[in-house]
XYZ file of C-alpha atoms in Angstrom:
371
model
C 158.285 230.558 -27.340
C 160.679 231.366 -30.184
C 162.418 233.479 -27.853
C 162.914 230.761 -25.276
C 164.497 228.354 -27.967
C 166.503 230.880 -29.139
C 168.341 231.139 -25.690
C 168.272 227.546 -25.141
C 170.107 227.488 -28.070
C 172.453 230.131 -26.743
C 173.338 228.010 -24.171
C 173.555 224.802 -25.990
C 176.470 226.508 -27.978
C 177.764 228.008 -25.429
C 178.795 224.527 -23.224
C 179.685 222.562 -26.551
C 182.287 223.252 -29.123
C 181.982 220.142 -30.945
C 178.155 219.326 -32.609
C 177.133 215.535 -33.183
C 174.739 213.470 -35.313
C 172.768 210.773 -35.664
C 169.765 209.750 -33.167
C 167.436 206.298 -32.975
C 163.954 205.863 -31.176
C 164.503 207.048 -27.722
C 160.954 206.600 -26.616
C 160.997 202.926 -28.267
C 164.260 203.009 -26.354
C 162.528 204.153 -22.829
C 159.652 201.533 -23.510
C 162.266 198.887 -24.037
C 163.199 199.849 -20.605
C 160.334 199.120 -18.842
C 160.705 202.464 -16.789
C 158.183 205.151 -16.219
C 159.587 208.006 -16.430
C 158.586 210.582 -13.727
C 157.853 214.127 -14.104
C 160.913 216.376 -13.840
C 161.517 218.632 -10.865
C 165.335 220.213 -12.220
C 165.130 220.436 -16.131
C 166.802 222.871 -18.347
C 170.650 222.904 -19.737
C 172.792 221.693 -16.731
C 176.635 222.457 -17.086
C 177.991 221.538 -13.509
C 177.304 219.568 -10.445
C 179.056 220.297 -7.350
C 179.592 219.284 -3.848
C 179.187 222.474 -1.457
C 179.080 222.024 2.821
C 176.913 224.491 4.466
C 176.650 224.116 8.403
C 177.870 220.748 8.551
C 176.141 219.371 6.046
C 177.007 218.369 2.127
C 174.740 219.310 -0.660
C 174.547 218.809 -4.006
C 174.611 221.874 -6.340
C 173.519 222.614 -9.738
C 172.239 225.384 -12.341
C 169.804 225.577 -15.205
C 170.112 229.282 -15.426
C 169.071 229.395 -11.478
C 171.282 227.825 -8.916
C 169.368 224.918 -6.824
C 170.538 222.488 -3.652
C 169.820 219.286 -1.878
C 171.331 217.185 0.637
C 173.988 214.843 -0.830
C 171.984 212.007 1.320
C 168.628 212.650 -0.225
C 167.638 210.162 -2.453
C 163.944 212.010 -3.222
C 163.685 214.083 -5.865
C 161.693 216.748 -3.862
C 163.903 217.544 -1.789
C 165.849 220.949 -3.978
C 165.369 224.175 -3.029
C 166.061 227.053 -4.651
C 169.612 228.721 -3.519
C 169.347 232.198 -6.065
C 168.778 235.105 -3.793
C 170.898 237.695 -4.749
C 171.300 236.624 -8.547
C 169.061 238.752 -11.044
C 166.905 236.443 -12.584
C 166.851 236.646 -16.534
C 163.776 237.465 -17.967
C 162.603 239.409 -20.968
C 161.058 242.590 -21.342
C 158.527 242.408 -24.271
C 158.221 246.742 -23.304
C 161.280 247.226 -23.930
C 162.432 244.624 -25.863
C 165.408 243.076 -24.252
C 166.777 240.870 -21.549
C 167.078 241.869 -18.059
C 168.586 239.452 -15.165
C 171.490 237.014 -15.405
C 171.697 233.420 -16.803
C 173.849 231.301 -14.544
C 175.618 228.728 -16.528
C 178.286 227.490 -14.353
C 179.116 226.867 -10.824
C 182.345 225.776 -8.607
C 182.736 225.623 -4.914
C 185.970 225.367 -2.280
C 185.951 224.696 1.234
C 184.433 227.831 2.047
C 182.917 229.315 -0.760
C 180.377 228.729 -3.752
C 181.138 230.335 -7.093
C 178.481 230.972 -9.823
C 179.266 232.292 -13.414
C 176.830 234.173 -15.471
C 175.561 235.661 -18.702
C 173.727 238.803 -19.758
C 171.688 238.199 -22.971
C 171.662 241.151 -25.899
C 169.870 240.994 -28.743
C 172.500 242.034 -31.863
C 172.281 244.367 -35.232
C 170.573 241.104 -36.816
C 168.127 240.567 -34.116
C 169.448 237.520 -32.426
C 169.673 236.971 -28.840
C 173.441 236.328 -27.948
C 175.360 236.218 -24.880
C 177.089 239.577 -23.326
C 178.620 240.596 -20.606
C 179.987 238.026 -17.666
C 179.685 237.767 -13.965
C 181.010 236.403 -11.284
C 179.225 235.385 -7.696
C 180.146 234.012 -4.895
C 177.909 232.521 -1.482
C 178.823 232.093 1.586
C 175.901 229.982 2.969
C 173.134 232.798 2.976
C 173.219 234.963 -0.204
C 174.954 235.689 -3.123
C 177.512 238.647 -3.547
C 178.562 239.802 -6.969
C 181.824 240.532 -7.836
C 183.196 243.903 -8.796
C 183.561 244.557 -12.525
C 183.216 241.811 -15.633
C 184.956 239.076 -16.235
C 184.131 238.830 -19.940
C 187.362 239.255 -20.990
C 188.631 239.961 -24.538
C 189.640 236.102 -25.463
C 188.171 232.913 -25.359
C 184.908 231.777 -23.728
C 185.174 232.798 -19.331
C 184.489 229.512 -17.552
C 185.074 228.706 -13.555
C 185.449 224.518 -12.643
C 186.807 222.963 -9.356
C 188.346 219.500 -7.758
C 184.804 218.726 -6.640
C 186.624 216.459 -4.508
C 184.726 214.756 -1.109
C 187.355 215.774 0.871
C 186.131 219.608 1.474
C 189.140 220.667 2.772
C 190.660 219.531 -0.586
C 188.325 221.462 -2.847
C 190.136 224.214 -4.778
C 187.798 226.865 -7.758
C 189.201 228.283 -10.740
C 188.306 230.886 -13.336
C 189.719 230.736 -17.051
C 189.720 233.913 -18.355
C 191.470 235.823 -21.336
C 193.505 232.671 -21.877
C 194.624 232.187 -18.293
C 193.598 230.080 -15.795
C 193.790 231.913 -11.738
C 192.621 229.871 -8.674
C 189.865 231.333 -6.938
C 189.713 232.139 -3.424
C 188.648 229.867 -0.359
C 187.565 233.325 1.512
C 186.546 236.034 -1.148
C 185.480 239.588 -1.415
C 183.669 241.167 -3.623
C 187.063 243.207 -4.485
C 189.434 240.245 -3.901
C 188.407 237.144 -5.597
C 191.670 235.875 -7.267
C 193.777 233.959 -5.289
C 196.464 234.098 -7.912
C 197.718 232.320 -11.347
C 197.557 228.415 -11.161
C 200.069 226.265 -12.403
C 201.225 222.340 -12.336
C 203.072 219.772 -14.648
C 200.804 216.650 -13.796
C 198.003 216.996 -16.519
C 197.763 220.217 -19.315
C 199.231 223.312 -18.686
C 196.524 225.741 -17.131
C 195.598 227.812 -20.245
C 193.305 228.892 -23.291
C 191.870 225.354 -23.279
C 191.405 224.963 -19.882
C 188.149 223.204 -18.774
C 188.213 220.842 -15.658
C 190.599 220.095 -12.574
C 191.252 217.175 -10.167
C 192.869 216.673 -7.046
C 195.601 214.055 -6.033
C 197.870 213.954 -2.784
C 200.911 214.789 -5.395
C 199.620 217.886 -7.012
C 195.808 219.124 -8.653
C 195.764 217.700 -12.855
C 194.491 220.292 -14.800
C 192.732 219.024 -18.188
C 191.609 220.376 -21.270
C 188.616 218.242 -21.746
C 186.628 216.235 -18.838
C 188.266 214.742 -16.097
C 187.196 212.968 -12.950
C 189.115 210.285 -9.738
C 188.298 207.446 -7.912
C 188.511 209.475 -4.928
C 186.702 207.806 -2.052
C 187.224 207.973 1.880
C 190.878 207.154 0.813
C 193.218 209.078 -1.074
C 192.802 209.312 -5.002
C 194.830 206.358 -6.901
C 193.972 207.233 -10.306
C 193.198 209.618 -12.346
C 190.568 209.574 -15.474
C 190.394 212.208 -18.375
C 189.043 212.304 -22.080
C 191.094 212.581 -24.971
C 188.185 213.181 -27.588
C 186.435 209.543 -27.687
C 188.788 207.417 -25.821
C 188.880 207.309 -22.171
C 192.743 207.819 -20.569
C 194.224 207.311 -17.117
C 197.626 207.227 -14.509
C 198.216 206.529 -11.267
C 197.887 209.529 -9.031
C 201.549 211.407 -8.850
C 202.167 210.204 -12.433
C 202.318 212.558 -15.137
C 199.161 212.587 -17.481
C 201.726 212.658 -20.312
C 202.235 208.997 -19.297
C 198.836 208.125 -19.781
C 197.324 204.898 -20.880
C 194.841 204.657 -23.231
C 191.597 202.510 -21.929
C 188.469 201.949 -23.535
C 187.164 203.887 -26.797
C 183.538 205.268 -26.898
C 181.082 206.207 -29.977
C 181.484 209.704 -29.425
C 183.634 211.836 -27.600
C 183.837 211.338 -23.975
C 182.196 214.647 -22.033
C 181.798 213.465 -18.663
C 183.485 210.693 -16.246
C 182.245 209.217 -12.994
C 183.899 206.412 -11.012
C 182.379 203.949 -9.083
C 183.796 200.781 -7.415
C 182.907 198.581 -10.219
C 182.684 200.678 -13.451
C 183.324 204.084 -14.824
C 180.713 205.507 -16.331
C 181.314 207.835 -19.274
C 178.566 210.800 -20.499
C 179.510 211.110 -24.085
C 177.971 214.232 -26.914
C 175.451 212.437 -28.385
C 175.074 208.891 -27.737
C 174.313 209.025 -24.313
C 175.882 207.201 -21.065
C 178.439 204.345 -21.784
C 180.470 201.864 -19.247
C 183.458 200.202 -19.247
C 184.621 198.117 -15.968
C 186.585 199.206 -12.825
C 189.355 196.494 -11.573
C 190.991 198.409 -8.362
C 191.115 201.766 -9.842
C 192.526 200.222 -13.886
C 189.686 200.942 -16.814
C 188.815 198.622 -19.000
C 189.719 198.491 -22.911
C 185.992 197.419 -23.889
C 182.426 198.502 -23.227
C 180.152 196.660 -21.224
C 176.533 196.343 -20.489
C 174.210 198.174 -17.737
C 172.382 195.799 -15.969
C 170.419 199.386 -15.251
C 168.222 200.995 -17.232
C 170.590 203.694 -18.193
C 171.242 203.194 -21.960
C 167.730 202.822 -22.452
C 166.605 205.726 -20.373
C 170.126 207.871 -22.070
C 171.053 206.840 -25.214
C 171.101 208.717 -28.058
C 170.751 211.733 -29.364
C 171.261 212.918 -25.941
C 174.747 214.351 -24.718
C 175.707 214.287 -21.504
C 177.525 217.649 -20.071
C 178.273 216.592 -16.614
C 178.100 213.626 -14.035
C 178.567 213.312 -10.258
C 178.983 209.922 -8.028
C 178.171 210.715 -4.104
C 180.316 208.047 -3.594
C 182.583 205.934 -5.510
C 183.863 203.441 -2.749
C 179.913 202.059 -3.507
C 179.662 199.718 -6.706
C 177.623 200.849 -9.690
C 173.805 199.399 -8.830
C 174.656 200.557 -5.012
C 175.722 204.415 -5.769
C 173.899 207.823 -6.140
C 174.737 209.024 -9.741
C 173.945 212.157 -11.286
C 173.983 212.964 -15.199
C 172.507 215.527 -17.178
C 171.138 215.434 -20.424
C 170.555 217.617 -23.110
C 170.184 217.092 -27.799
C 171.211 218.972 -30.332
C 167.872 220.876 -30.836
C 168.283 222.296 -34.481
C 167.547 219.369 -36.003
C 163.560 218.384 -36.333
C 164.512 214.970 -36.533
C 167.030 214.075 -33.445
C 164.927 212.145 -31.837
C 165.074 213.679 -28.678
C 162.376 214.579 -25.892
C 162.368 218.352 -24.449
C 161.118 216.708 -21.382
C 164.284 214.629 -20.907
C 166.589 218.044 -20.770
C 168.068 218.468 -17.660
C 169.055 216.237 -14.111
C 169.065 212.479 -13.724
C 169.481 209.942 -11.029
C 169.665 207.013 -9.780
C 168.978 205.919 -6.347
C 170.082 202.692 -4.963
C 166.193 202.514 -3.550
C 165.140 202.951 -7.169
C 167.006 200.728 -8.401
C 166.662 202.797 -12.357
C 168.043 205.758 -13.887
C 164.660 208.598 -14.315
C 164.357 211.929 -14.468
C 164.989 214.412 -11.296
């Protein structure tokens, strides 16, 4: 058990750079809610969610270490399967004393192809578990092929992140390594993966701090903190991103430099979703926040969920990553996906182990509860 926290921990650290505080009564919270919560089917640290088409049809994507799948239509809960052949599972050896296996921590997909990004786990002079070497797979619709070599590099923290966009043909993977970001390509081998250096002058400039990317008819935004688009059936018109708490946007072509400042959250902003109505914002620490959505233009204030959501995530829990199936539907009539996860040093956060991982909420539901 102490060996299981300690790579939770690992992981926890791994996806966040910046630690929060402060927690309330989340189960007083929950009850306020007037929600049962239902028994978790994905749990565990979830960094990405992605849109991937195999034969025709769109799935939804995530990892907790594994990599899972369901249809993008499904609104049940049982419906993921297990999509991991071909990636060494991490498990420890208590024989020998050490980690064997992979821990997949982040995923990104193009048109063709489905990128996971993964960890080995060593155990140092000290006798703490830490994170080693990297590795990079990619599937196909079958299996999963590993790369040749590392990707660890010798700078910086290796991540991969995509457009996620609904428009497959639009969806573009990249890998920031060593301090450079490289687009990934649409039709890899396991010798030639790279597609070559990325580069644009809409959002950031592609380097060290390089962390999410979004498409737009005039050019992909790259951003050094979360990012997201109102992206529906019809082209993007605006583009989201975080600058630390406050929530910041153009019009798609328009330089990010240009941005506007919207509407200011509690804690930093670590995840965006759009829907037709409101944008919902995953923050580190207190949980889901919205502010309103008037043809694509933010709000400057916070508003209320009629939902269940800041009951069910509120804080201490941060949210790493969000996904709307749709965002042409309005907030109580789309599929959202969030993750949660606390800060688990701290005895006293307030948060529930059992609330760790996916979230949903279904239009059928009608609530936000575990997945």
């Amino acid at each position: 058990m102490k060996r299981t926290f300690s790579v939770l921990m690992i992981f926890f650290a791994l996806a966040c750079t910046v630690f929060f505080t402060g927690c309330q009564d989340v189960i007083f919270a929950k009850i306020m809610g007037e929600v049962a919560l239902e028994d978790a089917t994905i749990s565990g640290r979830i960094n990405s969610i992605v849109r991937y088409t195999m034969s025709g049809t769109e799935y939804v994507f995530i990892q907790n270490g594994r990599v899972y799948c369901k249809p993008a239509s499904s609104q049940s809960h049982g419906d993921w399967v297990e999509k991991s052949d071909g990636l060494p599972k991490l498990e420890y050896s208590y024989y020998d004393k050490k980690f064997n296996g992979i821990y997949i921590y982040r995923l990104a997909a193009t048109e063709n192809t489905l990128y996971a990004l993964g960890t080995s786990i060593r155990e140092n002079d000290d006798g703490e578990n830490t994170t080693g070497s990297r590795y990079l797979y990619y599937f196909s619709g079958s299996s999963w092929t590993q790369c040749d070599g590392e990707v660890t590099g010798t700078s910086g923290t290796t991540t991969i992140f995509c457009t996620n966009t609904i428009d497959a043909t639009k969806r573009t993977a990249y890998i920031r390594m060593n301090g450079t970001v490289s687009e990934l390509k649409n039709n890899p081998s396991s010798t030639s993966f790279i597609q070559g250096a990325a580069s644009s002058a809409l959002g950031d400039a592609p380097g060290a701090s390089t962390v999410s990317a979004v498409y737009t008819a005039s050019g992909v935004y790259f951003f050094n903190s979360c990012s997201a688009t109102n992206e529906t059936s019809s082209p993007v018109t605006h583009v989201y991103w975080a600058s630390d708490s406050t929530l910041k946007y153009v019009a798609a072509g328009t330089p990010a430099s240009s941005g506007t400042n919207a509407v200011s959250c509690s804690a930093n902003i670590t995840s965006i979703a759009a829907t037709s109505d409101a944008i919902l914002l995953g923050t580190n620490g207190r949980g889901l926040q919205k502010t309103t959505n008037a043809s694509g233009v933010p709000g400057s204030s916070l508003s209320s969920f009629s939902t269940n959501a800041d009951a069910a995530l509120d804080a201490p829990y941060m949210i790493p990553a969000m996904l709307c199936i749709d965002s042409a539907a309005p907030e109580t009539g789309a599929m959202l996906y969030a993750t949660a996860d606390f800060k688990r040093k701290s005895s006293s956060s307030g948060g529930n182990y059992k609330d760790v991982g996916l979230w949903s909420y279904y239009p059928s539901r009608g609530n936000w509860n575990r997945e």
